XYZ file of C-alpha atoms in Angstrom:
597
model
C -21.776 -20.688 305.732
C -19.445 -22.733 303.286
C -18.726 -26.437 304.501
C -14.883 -25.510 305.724
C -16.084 -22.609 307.636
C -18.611 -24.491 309.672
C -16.435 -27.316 309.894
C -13.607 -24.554 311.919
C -16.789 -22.888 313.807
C -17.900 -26.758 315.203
C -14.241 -27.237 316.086
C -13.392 -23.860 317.562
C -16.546 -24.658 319.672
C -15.775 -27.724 320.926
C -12.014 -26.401 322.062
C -13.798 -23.505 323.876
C -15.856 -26.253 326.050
C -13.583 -28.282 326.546
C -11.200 -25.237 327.711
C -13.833 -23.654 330.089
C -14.334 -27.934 331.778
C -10.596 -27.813 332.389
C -10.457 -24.534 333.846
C -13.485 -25.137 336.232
C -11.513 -25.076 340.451
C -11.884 -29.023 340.262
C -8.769 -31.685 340.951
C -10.127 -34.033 338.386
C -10.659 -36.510 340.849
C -14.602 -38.481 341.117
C -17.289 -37.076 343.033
C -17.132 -36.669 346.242
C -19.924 -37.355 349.273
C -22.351 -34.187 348.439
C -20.805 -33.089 345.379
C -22.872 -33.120 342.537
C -21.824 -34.465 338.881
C -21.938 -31.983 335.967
C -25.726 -31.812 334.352
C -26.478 -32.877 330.533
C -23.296 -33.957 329.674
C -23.076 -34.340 325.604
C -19.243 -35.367 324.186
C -18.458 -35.252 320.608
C -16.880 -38.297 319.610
C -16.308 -37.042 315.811
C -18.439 -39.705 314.519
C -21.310 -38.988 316.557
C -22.119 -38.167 320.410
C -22.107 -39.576 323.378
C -25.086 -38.520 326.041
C -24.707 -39.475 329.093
C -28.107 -39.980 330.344
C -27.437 -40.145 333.789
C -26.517 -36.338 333.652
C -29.835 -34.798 332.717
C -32.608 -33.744 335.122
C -35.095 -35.501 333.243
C -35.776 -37.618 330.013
C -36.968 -34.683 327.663
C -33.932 -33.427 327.714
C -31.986 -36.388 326.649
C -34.257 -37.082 324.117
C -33.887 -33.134 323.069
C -29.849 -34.003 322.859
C -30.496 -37.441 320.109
C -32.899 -35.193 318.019
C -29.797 -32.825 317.295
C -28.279 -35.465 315.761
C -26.132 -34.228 313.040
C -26.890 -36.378 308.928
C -24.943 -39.268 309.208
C -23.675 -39.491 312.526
C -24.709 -42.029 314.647
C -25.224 -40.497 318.557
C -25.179 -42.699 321.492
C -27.405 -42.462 324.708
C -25.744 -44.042 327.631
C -26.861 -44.945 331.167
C -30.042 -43.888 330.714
C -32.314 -44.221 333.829
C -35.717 -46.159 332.858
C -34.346 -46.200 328.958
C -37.883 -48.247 328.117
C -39.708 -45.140 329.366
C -37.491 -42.692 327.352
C -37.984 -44.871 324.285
C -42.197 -45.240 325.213
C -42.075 -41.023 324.942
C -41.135 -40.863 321.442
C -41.250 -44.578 319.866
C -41.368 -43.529 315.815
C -37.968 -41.321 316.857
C -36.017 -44.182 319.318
C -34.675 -47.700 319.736
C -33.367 -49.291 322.740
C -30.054 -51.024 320.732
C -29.873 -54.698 320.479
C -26.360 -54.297 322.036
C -24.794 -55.908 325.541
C -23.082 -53.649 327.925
C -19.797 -55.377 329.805
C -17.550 -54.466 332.239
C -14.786 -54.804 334.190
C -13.830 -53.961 337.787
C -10.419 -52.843 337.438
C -9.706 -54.013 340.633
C -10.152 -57.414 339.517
C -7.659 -57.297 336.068
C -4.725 -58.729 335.662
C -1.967 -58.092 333.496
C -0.798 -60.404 330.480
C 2.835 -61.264 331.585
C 4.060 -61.512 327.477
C 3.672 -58.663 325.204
C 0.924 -59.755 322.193
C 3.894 -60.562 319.364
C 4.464 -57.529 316.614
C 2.064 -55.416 318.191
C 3.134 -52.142 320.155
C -0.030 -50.291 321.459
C 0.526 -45.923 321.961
C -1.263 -42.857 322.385
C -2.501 -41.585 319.258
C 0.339 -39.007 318.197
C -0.150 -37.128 314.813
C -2.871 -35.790 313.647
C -2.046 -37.748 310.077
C -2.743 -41.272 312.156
C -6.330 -40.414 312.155
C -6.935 -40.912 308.372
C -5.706 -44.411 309.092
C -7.778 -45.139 311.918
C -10.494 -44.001 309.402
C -9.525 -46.418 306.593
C -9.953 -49.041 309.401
C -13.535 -48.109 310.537
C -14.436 -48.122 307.454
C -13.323 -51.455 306.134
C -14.920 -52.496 309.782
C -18.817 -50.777 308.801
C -18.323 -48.235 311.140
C -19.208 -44.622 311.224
C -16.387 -42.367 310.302
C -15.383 -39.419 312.121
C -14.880 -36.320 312.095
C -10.394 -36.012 312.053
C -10.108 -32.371 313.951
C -12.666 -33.167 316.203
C -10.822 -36.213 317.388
C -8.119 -34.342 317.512
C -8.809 -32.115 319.451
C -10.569 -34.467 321.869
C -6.928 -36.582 321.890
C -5.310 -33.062 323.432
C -7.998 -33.570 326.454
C -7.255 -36.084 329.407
C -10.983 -36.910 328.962
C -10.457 -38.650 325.628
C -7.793 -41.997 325.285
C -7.010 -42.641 321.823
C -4.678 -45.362 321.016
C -3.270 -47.078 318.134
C -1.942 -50.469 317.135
C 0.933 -50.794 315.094
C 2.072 -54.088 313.402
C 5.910 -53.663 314.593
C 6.886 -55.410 311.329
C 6.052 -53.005 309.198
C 5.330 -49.818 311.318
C 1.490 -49.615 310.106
C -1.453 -48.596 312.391
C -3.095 -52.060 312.200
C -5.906 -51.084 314.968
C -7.530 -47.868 317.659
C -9.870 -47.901 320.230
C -10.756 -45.092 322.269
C -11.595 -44.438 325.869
C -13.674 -41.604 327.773
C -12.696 -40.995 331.630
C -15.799 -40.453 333.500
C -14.482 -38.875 335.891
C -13.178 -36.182 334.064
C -15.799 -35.732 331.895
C -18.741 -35.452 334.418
C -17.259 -35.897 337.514
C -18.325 -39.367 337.974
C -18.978 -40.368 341.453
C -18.710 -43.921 340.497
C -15.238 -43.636 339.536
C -15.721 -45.180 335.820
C -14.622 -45.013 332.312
C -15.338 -46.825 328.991
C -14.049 -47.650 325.803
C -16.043 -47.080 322.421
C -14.642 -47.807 319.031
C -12.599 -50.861 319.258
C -11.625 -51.799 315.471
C -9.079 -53.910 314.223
C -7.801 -54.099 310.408
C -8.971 -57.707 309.343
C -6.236 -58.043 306.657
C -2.643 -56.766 308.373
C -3.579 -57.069 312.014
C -1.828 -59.844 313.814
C -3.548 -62.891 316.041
C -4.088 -60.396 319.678
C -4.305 -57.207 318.206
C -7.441 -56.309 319.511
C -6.560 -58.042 322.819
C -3.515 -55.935 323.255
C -5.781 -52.538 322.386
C -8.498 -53.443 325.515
C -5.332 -54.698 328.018
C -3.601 -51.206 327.421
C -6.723 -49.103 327.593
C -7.727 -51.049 331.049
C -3.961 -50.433 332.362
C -4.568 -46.714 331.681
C -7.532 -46.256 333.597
C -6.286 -48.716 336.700
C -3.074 -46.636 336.641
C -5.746 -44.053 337.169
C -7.045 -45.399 339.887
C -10.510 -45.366 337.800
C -12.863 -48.544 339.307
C -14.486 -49.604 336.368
C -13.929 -49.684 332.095
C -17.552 -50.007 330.567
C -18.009 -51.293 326.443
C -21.176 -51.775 324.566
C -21.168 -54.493 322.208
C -23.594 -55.481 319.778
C -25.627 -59.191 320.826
C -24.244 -60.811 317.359
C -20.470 -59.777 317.645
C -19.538 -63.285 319.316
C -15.659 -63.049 318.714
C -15.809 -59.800 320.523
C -17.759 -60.998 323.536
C -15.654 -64.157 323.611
C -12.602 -61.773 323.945
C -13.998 -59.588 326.749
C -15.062 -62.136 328.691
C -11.437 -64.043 328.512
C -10.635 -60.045 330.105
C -12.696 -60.566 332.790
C -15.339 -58.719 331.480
C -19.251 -59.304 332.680
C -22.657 -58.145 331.494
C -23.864 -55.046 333.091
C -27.401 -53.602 333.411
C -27.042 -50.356 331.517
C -28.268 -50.000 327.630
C -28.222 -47.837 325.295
C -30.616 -45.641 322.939
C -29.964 -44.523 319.440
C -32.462 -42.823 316.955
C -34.215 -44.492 314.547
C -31.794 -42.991 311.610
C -30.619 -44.335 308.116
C -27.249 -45.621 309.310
C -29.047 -47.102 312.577
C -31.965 -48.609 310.297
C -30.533 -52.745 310.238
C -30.686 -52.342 314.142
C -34.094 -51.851 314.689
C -36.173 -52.895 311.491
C -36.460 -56.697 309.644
C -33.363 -56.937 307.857
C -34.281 -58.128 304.403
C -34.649 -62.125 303.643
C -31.304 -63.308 302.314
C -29.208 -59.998 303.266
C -26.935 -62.152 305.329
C -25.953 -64.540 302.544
C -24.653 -62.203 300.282
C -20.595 -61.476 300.044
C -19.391 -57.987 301.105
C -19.294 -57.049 297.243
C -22.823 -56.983 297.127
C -23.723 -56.183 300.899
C -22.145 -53.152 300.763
C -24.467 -52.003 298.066
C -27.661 -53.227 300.281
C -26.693 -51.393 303.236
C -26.298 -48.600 301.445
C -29.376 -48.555 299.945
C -31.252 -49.343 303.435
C -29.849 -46.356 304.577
C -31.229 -44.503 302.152
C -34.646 -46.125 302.970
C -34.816 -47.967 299.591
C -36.203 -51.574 299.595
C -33.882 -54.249 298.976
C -35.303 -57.575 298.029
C -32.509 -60.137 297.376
C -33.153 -62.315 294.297
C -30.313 -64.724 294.458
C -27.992 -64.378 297.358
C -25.118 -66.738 296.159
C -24.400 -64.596 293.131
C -24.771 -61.196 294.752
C -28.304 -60.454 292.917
C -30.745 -58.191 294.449
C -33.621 -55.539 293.171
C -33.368 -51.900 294.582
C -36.929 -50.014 294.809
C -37.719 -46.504 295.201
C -41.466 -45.828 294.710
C -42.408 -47.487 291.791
C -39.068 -47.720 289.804
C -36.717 -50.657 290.624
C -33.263 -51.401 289.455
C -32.037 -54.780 289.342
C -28.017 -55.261 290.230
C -25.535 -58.101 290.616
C -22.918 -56.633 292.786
C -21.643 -53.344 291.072
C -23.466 -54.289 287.317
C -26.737 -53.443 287.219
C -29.519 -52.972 284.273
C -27.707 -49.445 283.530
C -24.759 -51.523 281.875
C -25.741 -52.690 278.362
C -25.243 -56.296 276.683
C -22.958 -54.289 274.125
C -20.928 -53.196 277.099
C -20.667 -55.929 279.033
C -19.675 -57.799 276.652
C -16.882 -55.409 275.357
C -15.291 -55.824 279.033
C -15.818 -59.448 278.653
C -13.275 -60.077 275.532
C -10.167 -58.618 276.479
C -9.384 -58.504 272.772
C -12.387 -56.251 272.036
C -11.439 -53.785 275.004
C -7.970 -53.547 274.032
C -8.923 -52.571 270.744
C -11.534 -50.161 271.612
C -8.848 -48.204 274.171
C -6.316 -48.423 271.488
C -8.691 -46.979 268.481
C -9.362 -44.194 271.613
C -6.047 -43.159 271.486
C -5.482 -44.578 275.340
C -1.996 -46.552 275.450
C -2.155 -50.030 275.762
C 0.919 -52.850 275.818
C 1.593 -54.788 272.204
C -0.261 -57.599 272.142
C -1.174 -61.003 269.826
C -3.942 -63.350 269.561
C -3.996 -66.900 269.423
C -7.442 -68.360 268.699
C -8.647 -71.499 267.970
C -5.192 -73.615 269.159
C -5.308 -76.988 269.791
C -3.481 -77.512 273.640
C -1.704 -80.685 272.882
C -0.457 -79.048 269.201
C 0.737 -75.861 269.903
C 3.440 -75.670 266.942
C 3.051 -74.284 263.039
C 1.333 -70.814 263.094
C -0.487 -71.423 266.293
C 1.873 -69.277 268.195
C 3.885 -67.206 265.384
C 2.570 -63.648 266.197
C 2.895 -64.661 269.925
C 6.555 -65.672 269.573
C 7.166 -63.091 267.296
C 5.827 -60.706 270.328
C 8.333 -62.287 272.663
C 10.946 -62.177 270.406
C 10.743 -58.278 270.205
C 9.674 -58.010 273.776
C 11.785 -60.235 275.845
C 9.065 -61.051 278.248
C 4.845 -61.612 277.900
C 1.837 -61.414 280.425
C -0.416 -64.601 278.809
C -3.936 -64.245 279.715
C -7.591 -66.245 278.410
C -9.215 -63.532 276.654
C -12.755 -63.894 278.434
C -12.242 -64.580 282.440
C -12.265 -63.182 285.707
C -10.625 -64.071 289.166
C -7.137 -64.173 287.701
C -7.846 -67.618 286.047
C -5.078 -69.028 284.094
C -3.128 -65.664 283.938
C 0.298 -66.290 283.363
C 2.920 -63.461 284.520
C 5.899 -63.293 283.338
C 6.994 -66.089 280.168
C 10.207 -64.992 278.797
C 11.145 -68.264 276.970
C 9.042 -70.085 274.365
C 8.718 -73.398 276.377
C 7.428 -71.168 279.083
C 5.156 -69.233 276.428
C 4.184 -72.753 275.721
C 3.561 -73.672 278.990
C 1.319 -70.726 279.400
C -0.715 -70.338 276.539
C -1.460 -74.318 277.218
C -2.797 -72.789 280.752
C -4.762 -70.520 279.669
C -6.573 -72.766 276.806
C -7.651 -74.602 279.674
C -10.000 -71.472 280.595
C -10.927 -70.286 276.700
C -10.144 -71.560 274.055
C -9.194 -67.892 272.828
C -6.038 -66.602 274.046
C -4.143 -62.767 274.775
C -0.632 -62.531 274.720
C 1.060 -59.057 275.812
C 3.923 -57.246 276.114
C 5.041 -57.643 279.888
C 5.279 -54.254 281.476
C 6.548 -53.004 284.704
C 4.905 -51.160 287.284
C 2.348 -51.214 289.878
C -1.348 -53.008 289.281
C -3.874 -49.456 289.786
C -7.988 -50.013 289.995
C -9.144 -47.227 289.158
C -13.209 -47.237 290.217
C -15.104 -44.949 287.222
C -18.834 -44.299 288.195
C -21.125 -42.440 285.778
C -17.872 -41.490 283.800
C -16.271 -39.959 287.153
C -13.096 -41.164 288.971
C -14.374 -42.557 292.401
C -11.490 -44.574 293.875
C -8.075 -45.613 292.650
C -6.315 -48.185 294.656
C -2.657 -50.254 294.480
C -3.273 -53.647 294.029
C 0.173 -56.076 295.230
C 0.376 -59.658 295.531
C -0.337 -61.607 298.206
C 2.734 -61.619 300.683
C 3.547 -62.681 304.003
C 6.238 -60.588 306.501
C 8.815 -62.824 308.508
C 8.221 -63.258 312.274
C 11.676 -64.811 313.113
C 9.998 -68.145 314.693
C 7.888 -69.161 311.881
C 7.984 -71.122 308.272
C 6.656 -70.019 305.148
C 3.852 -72.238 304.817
C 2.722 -71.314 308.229
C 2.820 -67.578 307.803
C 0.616 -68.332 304.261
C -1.818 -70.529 306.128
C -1.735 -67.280 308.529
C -2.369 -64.766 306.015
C -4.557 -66.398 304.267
C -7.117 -67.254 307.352
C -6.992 -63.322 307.613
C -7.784 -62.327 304.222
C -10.849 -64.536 304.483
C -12.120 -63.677 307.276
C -11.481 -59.461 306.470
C -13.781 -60.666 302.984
C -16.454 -62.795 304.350
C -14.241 -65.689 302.462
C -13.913 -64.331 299.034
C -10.196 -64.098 299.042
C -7.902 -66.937 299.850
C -3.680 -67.527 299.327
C -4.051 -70.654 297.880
C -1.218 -73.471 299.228
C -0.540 -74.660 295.429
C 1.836 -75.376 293.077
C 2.063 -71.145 292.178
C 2.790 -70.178 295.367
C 5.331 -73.158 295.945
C 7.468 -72.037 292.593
C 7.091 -67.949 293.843
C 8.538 -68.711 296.868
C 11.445 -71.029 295.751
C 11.719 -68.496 292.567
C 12.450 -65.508 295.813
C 15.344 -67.669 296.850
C 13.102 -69.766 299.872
C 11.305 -72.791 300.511
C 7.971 -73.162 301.599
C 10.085 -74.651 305.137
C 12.487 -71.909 305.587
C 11.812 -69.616 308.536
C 11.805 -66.062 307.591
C 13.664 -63.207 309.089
C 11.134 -60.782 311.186
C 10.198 -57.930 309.098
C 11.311 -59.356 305.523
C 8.392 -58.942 303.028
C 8.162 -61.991 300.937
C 5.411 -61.927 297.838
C 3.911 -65.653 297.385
C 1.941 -64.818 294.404
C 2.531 -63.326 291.181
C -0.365 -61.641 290.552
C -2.149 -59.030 292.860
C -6.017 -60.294 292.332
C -7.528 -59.999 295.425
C -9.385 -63.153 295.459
C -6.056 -65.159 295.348
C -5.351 -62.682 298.690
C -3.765 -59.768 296.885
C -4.396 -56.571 299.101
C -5.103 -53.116 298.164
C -4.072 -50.081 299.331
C -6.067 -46.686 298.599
C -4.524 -43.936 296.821
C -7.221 -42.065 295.191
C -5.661 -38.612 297.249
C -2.413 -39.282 295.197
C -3.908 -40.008 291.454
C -2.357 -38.143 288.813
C -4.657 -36.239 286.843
C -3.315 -38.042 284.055
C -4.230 -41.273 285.008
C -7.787 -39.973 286.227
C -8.288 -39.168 282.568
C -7.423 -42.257 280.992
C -9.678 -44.004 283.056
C -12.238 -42.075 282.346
C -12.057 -41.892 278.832
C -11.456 -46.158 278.533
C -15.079 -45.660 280.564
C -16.282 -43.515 277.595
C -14.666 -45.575 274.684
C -16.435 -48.673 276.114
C -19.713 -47.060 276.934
C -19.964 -48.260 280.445
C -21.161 -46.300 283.200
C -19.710 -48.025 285.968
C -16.373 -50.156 285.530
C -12.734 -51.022 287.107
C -10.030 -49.604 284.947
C -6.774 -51.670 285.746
C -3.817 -49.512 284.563
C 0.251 -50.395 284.645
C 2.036 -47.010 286.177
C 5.914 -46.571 286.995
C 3.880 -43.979 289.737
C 0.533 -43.305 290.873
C 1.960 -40.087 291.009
C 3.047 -39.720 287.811
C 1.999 -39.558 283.929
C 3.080 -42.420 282.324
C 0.794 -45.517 281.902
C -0.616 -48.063 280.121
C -4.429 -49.724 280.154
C -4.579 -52.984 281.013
C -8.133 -54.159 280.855
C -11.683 -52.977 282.223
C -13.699 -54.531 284.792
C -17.510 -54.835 284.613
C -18.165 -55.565 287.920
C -15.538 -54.371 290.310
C -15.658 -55.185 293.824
C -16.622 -51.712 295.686
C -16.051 -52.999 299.156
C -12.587 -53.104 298.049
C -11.862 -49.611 298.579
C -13.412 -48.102 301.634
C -13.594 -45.529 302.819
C -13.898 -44.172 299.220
C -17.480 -43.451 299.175
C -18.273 -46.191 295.939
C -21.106 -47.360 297.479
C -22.764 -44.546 297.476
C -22.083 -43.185 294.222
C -23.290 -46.343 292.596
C -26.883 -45.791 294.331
C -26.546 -42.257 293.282
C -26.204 -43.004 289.708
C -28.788 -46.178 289.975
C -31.891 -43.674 291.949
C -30.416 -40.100 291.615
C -33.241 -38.459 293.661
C -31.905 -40.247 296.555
C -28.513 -38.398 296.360
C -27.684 -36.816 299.836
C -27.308 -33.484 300.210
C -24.025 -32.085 301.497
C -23.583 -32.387 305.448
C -24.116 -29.506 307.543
C-alpha cells in the first residue's frame, strides 16, 4: 500500500474509534461506584501513543501495546501498576524513563488575576496551525506528529489542543495538549493531563508557557475534572521550577518507553563531552545515536566529533566533515574564488571589485579605484573581508566614498584582502545543498525587536537578545554596540524611545544569525529556479554539503543572484527540515532509513 494510502487507512481508523467511544450510552461523566473503566486503552497522539497502563488486565498486554510501536514514534506507557515488574519481563525491550510525574489538584489552583502580556492562549482552530506547532517541536527536540491525526483527535472532547499566539504579531509562538481521562477511559479518579508543552525559544514572550498550563488547568476545573497530571523529564529544571510556582507536586506514577533510537540518550551513557557541544553540532550527534552509530567527541568547543559504523569512521566539525576536500573548502573560504567559480558557471552573481593588499591608514591612489569606480556605476556597495565568517566586518550599505572608506578600513581589520559588491535588494535565502540535493531553504532577516507600548529600545534588545541565546544554547546574541545604536537612530528612534506595541523595528543590518538574525523556513515555497542555482553553485564548487546564500526579489519567484557559499552551515538552523539526517545519510549511507510505514 503506497505511503498516502496508508496514511488515509490509519486516519480513517482512528475516526471510526473514536466515533464508536462517543456513541457508546455513556454521559461522559467519571466512573461511577461499580462501574468499570474501559480495558486497554491505547490513544494516538500523532507523534506516538499513549497506553494507559492502568486499563489492561495484566502486564503482557501493555507490553504487547509498546512493541507495536510504529519507526520513529516515541509511545508512552502511563500509570503502570508495578512498572519495575513490567520493565523486569522484557529488560533488552524497556526503560522505566528518567522523568518526574507532577500534579495538581484542581481544587487547589488559583487563577492569575493579569493576563501574561502579548500572549492570547485558544483552541487549536485550523488544520494549517498544526504545521506550526510542528516547526516548534522541532526546534524544541521533540517528536513530530502526525498533522491529520491530531486533527482529528482536536474534533474529539477527549483531546485539548491549544495554541499561543504572540498578539503582536499574530504568530503561534507555543501548544500544549491535554487528554480528559474521563472521557477517554472513563476515569473513576476524575483526572486529566497535559503532554507536549513546547514553547518557541526565539518569538515567545517572558510567560508564554505559563499562560499555556494556566489555560489548560482552567479547562479541566471548568470541567469539574480533580486532577491535571504532566511528566517531565528530571533535567528540565526551568520547567519544574514553573510547575511548581502552579502548584504542582511530585506524584508516584512513572512512565515506560521502549528502548528505541529516538529514546536511546534516555536510557544508555550519553557520550563523554556530548553536552558541551553547541546545537550546530549536537544535532548531528543525536542523530547519529539514533541511528545506533558511536559518537566519540574529539573536541567539544569547536563542534568536532568522529562518527563510527563498524569499522569505518567519519570525522566532522559541525556540518564539514572529511567528505569536503581542502580544494573545496578553501574555494568557500575566499569569497573572491567562489564568486568567480559561480560566475565562470554561468550562475548570476552582483558586480564586484577587489582591493588587496591596502594599507588602512592610506587608503587613496589606486587602492580603491575599481571599488569607487563600482560605486560610481552602482550607487550603493555591500563591503565584505574576502575570507570570514560570522558576519565580521561586513559592511551593508556604503553609498558615499567616505563611507566606502569607512568600510573597506573595517573590513581590513579582518583580512587584509577585501570584496566590494554591487548592493542588491531583496531577501537573504540559505539554501541547505546536501550531496548536490536541495534540503532546506530558509529567509534569513535581521535581528529586530516588536514594540510593547511600555518599553524602550534598549530594553526590548536586551529582551530579544536573552531569547535568541537561550533558543541557541548561546551562539547568537544582538549585540548592544555602536551598529545597533546607528540602525536604530538611522529608523528614525533612539535606543530610549518607547516603541509603539506591534511596530517591527530591525536593529541590525545584516540577518547573520549569530548577531540574532532569525530564520524562517520556506523550503515548501522555493522556486524551482532558485533550487537549481543552488545546486549547480554546489556542483561548480565541488562541495557536497554547503549553504548557498542567494539575493531574491521572491522566494517564489525566478530572479536571483548568488551571494556566497557556506562550508559549514548551521543545520539546527532549519528544523524541522530533516538536514540532520541527510548529512548522516550521505556521511554512512547504509544507515539511511527506510520509508515509514
Amino acid at each position: 500500500m503506497a505511503a498516502p494510502a496508508r496514511a488515509r487507512a490509519r486516519v480513517a481508523g482512528l475516526r471510526r474509534r473514536q466515533d464508536a467511544a462517543a456513541a457508546r450510552p455513556w454521559d461522559g461523566a467519571p466512573g461511577r461506584p461499580g462501574e468499570r473503566r474501559a480495558s486497554d486503552v491505547v490513544l494516538d497522539m500523532g507523534w506516538g501513543r499513549l497506553v494507559f497502563g492502568h486499563t489492561f488486565a495484566d502486564q503482557r498486554g501493555v507490553l504487547e501495546a509498546l512493541r507495536a510501536e510504529e519507526s520513529g514514534r516515541r509511545d508512552i506507557a502511563c500509570y503502570v501498576p508495578n512498572p519495575q515488574v513490567l520493565v523486569g519481563v522484557s529488560p533488552h525491550e524497556l526503560f522505566i524513563d528518567p522523568s518526574y510525574t507532577y500534579r495538581l489538584p484542581l481544587h487547589t489552583y488559583r487563577q492569575r488575576r493579569d493576563a501574561v502580556r502579548d500572549v492570547e492562549v485558544r483552541t487549536l482552530q485550523a488544520r494549517e496551525e498544526l504545521d506550526e506547532v510542528n516547526r516548534i517541536y522541532a526546534t524544541a527536540g521533540m517528536v513530530q506528529a502526525d498533522v491529520d491525526v491530531m486533527w482529528a483527535n482536536q474534533r474529539t472532547r477527549t483531546f485539548t489542543h491549544l495554541v499561543a499566539l504572540d498578539q503582536r504579531t499574530g504568530r503561534i509562538i507555543g501548544a500544549v495538549t491535554g487528554v480528559d481521562h474521563a472521557l477517554a477511559f472513563r476515569d473513576p479518579e476524575n483526572g486529566a493531563s497535559l503532554w507536549c508543552l513546547a514553547v518557541d525559544g526565539q518569538a515567545a514572550p517572558p510567560g508564554t508557557g505559563e499562560a499555556l498550563v494556566r489555560r489548560l488547568a482552567e479547562r479541566y476545573l471548568a470541567r469539574g475534572r480533580a486532577y491535571l497530571d504532566l511528566s517531565v523529564l528530571h533535567s528540565n529544571t526551568g520547567a519544574i521550577t514553573l510547575y511548581r510556582k502552579l502548584g504542582f507536586h511530585l506524584a508516584p506514577p512513572v512512565c515506560v518507553k521502549r528502548k528505541n533510537p529516538i529514546n536511546q540518550p534516555l536510557y544508555a551513557p550519553l557520550p563523554s563531552g556530548l553536552d558541551e557541544l553547541n546545537p550546530y553540532a549536537r544535532i548531528i550527534a543525536d542523530e547519529a545515536l539514533r541511528r545506533g552509530l558511536r559518537v566519540a567527541v574529539t573536541d567539544a568547543a569547536s563542534g568536532e566529533m568522529r562518527l563510527h559504523s563498524g569499522s569505518r569512521s567519519v570525522l566532522t566539525r559541525e556540518s564539514l566533515s572529511e567528505l569536503t576536500s581542502a580544494v573545496a573548502m578553501s574555494r568557500c573560504d575566499d569569497k573572491r574564488v567562489t564568486r568567480r567559480l559561480l560566475a565562470g558557471a554561468g550562475l548570476a552573481v552582483a558586480r564586484g571589485a577587489e582591493v588587496t593588499g591596502a594599507d588602512p591608514e592610506r587608503l587613496q591612489g589606486g587602492a580603491l579605484e575599481a571599488a569607487r569606480a563600482l560605486l560610481a556605476e552602482v550607487g550603493d556597495v555591500v563591503v565584505k573581508p574576502a575570507r570570514g565568517e560570522q558576519g565580521r566586518g561586513i559592511t551593508v550599505g556604503a553609498p558615499t566614498d567616505e563611507a566606502l572608506v569607512a568600510a573597506v578600513r573595517h573590513a581590513l581589520a579582518y583580512c587584509p584582502d577585501v570584496l566590494v559588491e554591487e548592493r542588491v535588494e531583496g531577501e537573504d535565502l540559505r539554501v541547505v545543498v546536501i550531496d548536490h540535493e536541495v534540503v532546506a531553504a530558509a529567509v534569513r532577516r535581521p535581528a529586530a525587536v516588536v514594540g510593547t507600548g511600555r518599553d524602550p529600545v534598549e530594553e526590548l534588545v536586551r529582551r530579544q537578545s536573552r531569547r535568541r541565546q537561550q533558543a541557541t544554547g548561546g551562539e547568537s546574541s544582538i549585540p548592544l554596540d555602536a551598529t545597533t545604536a546607528a540602525v536604530v537612530r538611522e529608523a528614525g528612534w533612539s535606543m530610549d524611545d518607547v516603541l509603539p506595541r506591534g511596530h517591527v523595528l530591525p536593529v541590525r543590518r545584516t540577518a547573520n544569525l549569530h548577531t540574532g538574525g532569525t530564520i524562517d523556513d520556506v523550503t515548501a515555497r522555493l522556486h524551482p529556479a532558485l533550487g537549481e542555482a543552488a545546486r549547480a553553485a554546489s556542483r561548480a564548487i565541488g562541495i557536497p554539503v554547503t549553504g548557498v546564500d542567494l539575493l531574491v526579489p521572491d522566494v517564489e519567484g525566478p530572479a536571483h543572484v548568488v551571494i556566497e557559499a557556506n562550508e559549514r552551515p548551521g543545520l539546527a538552523n532549519h528544523e524541522p527540515q530533516p538536514t540532520a539526517q541527510r548529512f548522516v545519510d550521505l556521511l554512512f549511507p547504509e544507515t539511511r532509513r527506510s520509508p515509514q510505514r
